[in-house]
């Protein structure tokens, strides 16, 4: 009979992973969204083509503007200045025309339609242009002078660092943060479900009579982290395929792809792995102290891992502040902030090294502390420990239960 | 196999186990009996090292130790607090739980199938546990506790949740396990079944030993092992029965019959004298005291409360 700690940890890891990672559900879920996305695309495209039919606007009065000026591709103007208002209204009601335009002066005009229409904005722009031309004519200015008068100052931007985060940078950084958010969110959902359900289903005593709490929590952390990362890998792969597909169709995504360098990939994968492990250890420890997830005040703690991911989004705005530099090394936030900074700005070589080392040490300490809380919390039914008790267990362990 | 020496465990102000000493011998079925809160579950949890004693020592047989550490692979445990994974297939659940006891998955699958066939559940192997009835879920938990052929099995209330037919099946299985070499520590409330299968019994009260031994030894300690079932045509002085120092008497609320057990060393003549002074005896039958009688006589009326300890 095999019973090494490694063997048992592996068995628990595989069990927890298989409990929650369902290939078929993932594929079905993706197929569901892809199917409805496709339908949405087809419907949107059809609606767009319908909307693309050039609207017909009957002009009942031109005001001070020349009739020849009413000529744009987005709208077909028809001269109906001879028709009485009742007849025009009949045409509008009958759907033969889409609107009735009446220009009263160079400052005033009305457009009558059955309801609000998107092309009215284009009509507004065109009327503005007609008015500018009319005014230029009145003032005796030619078009060149007008262009010169309305020209904008060309402000070019320069940065001390010599680099600036482009849209492609932000797209990649945002994508990396979103993937981390998904990994943490999966960990939150499954760790919470797994542990509180085991407590409520009274499975804990049977398992704890066979293996130590630390072995059990280690397997849970690894298995559920695996689930989160498997989802990240799945959707990350779909994202990469999507980018390649866009590039295939000629979209300018090569800038984003060029940013994915090996150093960034290694750092991102390492930090995502250790960071998710660390937060899953935290979540397992907290979940073990929850007796009833519907009423427990500790459920709120489960959202804490979301915090560093939110901070990472701030890095998208300005990655070079001292606060962001510190947060990219601080172990509770580094796994989300540093990868974002690595894409958006230049970081020194020692920053990823220090951040990974600190993160790994913190993850290990949190694993031990969570194991102690888990050992005591899992055998506690009908009541929950207070924070002082949890701190005591975390620092010294519980003398009520076994430990490794 | 297991030796308790002056073991004490206290929760806040409650002494759940109080200087308890007993030994479970290899190859026997040892039953722990006691009213709710007697300390049975606490004792079991200390054996499994889920709780640590405040004082005293628990020693384990060599087959349960490896380099001084408790070898959990050699122990089987059916907890009183029942539970099993609901959302996973039955066979996979059994194989997983057996793997935690060190059983190879391939062998675990084969053994689990054998047990499922024995319980007529083989055709449900791929179903989720939640689709089974409560009784069948109990069977799955029983299988999980013993399928790795432990040297020592702790079965806490193994008969609860079963109908009488399945209680018989489980009691036969427990004896079979014992005959194949597994030492069994049993805790149950079904006195008739315990009496039939237990080799030795320990009666607990308030965390302390009340008495222990084989059924014959317990009967002897309670008197000559006999009990009298008495009906009265007229019971003029019931207080003589309840206050007597020579016998213990209680009235069966369903039959109205009085069950009388002589105290140790009291001759039957003296008992009859008390009975005739109390009233006019109509019928009298002598039978051997069973475990239920001993239990009731030891603890008096049924205790209320929950088994928190």
PDB file of C-alpha atoms in Angstrom, chain A residues 4-6 8-9 12 211-220 367 404:
ATOM      1  CA  UNK A   4       3.643   8.661   1.284  1.00  0.00           C
ATOM      2  CA  UNK A   5       2.587  12.254   1.899  1.00  0.00           C
ATOM      3  CA  UNK A   6       3.385  13.009  -1.737  1.00  0.00           C
ATOM      4  CA  UNK A   8      -1.732  11.204  -0.793  1.00  0.00           C
ATOM      5  CA  UNK A   9      -1.308  14.890  -1.690  1.00  0.00           C
ATOM      6  CA  UNK A  12      -6.275  14.722  -3.103  1.00  0.00           C
ATOM      7  CA  UNK A 211      -4.781  11.965   6.457  1.00  0.00           C
ATOM      8  CA  UNK A 212      -3.393  15.015   8.202  1.00  0.00           C
ATOM      9  CA  UNK A 213      -5.128  18.388   7.772  1.00  0.00           C
ATOM     10  CA  UNK A 214      -1.980  19.828   6.184  1.00  0.00           C
ATOM     11  CA  UNK A 215      -1.907  17.096   3.554  1.00  0.00           C
ATOM     12  CA  UNK A 216      -5.598  17.641   2.886  1.00  0.00           C
ATOM     13  CA  UNK A 217      -5.343  21.409   2.552  1.00  0.00           C
ATOM     14  CA  UNK A 218      -2.210  21.073   0.386  1.00  0.00           C
ATOM     15  CA  UNK A 219      -4.095  18.814  -2.008  1.00  0.00           C
ATOM     16  CA  UNK A 220      -7.062  21.163  -2.041  1.00  0.00           C
ATOM     17  CA  UNK A 367       0.128  27.683   3.559  1.00  0.00           C
ATOM     18  CA  UNK A 404       1.924  17.343  10.685  1.00  0.00           C
TER      19      UNK A 404
END
